[in-house]
Amino acid sequence: MKGKLYLIPTTLGETEPLEVMPLSVKKVIEQIDYYIVENEKTARRFIKKISPKKQQPLLTIKKLDKYAEEAETLKYLDVCEQGINVGLLSEAGVPAIADPGASIVKLAHEKAIQVVPLVGPSSILLAMMSSGMNGQNFAFNGYLPIDKAERKKAIKELEKISFDKKQSQIFIETPYRNEKMLADLKATLSLTTNLCIAADITLSSEYIKTLSIKDWKCQKPDLHKRPAIFIIQK
């Protein structure tokens, strides 16, 4: 039988793994010695934290980052033909969502390899759950443009889509640019548009708040270098 591809979630920060994910994740990690990861150092640290007795020298780690050669990554699942199970780890949260692991999942389907998703924390879904916005109809938009003028244009477009489709619009920003993003949202969106900011999800410093832009103008949350999700709904 072919090996399977397990999609293994990781923590969103320095929390104890079993506080935010089920025991089944630990059990799977204890059975797998072949991993595809974005960052080897952080992946090994997570594996050691959730399974301290696992012998790290026996692990095979394949890197999937911006420097990985496509010709090499296409071979990463060849071991499944030998009946070996493979674990795909995200850098934070769940694999293949806002994560380069999607290419490996696609490859697995092309090779008729069973894909097994495991339960774990997704900052995008956790933010949506706690926002109070439309959870029946929402869209994830990734990163908005870096250029200020283009970013403001994108914000207005998302606001219009939200109004026309009654759809929550989710997006993210590099943590050190969060405060610039918030400033642009305050300056660009209508006063009645709602904005949810969810930062440091599942950490002790977790911050989740939904207000109208009118009310956000009186708020100055410290978002510098804190992983955050932004959601708007007009």
mmCIF file of N, CA and C in Angstrom, residues 150 152-162 169:
data_model
loop_
_atom_site.group_PDB
_atom_site.id
_atom_site.type_symbol
_atom_site.label_atom_id
_atom_site.label_comp_id
_atom_site.label_asym_id
_atom_site.label_seq_id
_atom_site.Cartn_x
_atom_site.Cartn_y
_atom_site.Cartn_z
ATOM 1 N N GLU A 150 -2.048 51.769 -3.998
ATOM 2 C CA GLU A 150 -2.652 50.516 -4.449
ATOM 3 C C GLU A 150 -3.366 49.802 -3.299
ATOM 4 N N LYS A 152 -4.801 51.244 -0.647
ATOM 5 C CA LYS A 152 -6.060 51.945 -0.372
ATOM 6 C C LYS A 152 -7.117 51.602 -1.430
ATOM 7 N N LYS A 153 -6.672 51.470 -2.674
ATOM 8 C CA LYS A 153 -7.599 51.087 -3.739
ATOM 9 C C LYS A 153 -8.152 49.693 -3.480
ATOM 10 N N ALA A 154 -7.264 48.765 -3.059
ATOM 11 C CA ALA A 154 -7.694 47.396 -2.764
ATOM 12 C C ALA A 154 -8.669 47.368 -1.591
ATOM 13 N N ILE A 155 -8.418 48.193 -0.583
ATOM 14 C CA ILE A 155 -9.308 48.253 0.583
ATOM 15 C C ILE A 155 -10.709 48.696 0.166
ATOM 16 N N LYS A 156 -10.783 49.731 -0.672
ATOM 17 C CA LYS A 156 -12.087 50.223 -1.139
ATOM 18 C C LYS A 156 -12.802 49.157 -1.977
ATOM 19 N N GLU A 157 -12.043 48.426 -2.784
ATOM 20 C CA GLU A 157 -12.639 47.381 -3.610
ATOM 21 C C GLU A 157 -13.213 46.257 -2.731
ATOM 22 N N LEU A 158 -12.459 45.883 -1.692
ATOM 23 C CA LEU A 158 -12.951 44.835 -0.792
ATOM 24 C C LEU A 158 -14.191 45.301 -0.036
ATOM 25 N N GLU A 159 -14.208 46.564 0.333
ATOM 26 C CA GLU A 159 -15.385 47.114 1.023
ATOM 27 C C GLU A 159 -16.612 47.054 0.117
ATOM 28 N N LYS A 160 -16.428 47.370 -1.153
ATOM 29 C CA LYS A 160 -17.547 47.335 -2.109
ATOM 30 C C LYS A 160 -18.043 45.894 -2.308
ATOM 31 N N ILE A 161 -17.085 44.957 -2.448
ATOM 32 C CA ILE A 161 -17.463 43.546 -2.598
ATOM 33 C C ILE A 161 -18.237 43.075 -1.371
ATOM 34 N N SER A 162 -17.772 43.471 -0.198
ATOM 35 C CA SER A 162 -18.429 43.091 1.043
ATOM 36 C C SER A 162 -19.872 43.578 1.072
ATOM 37 N N GLN A 169 -14.670 40.058 4.414
ATOM 38 C CA GLN A 169 -13.415 40.041 3.667
ATOM 39 C C GLN A 169 -12.251 39.939 4.648
#
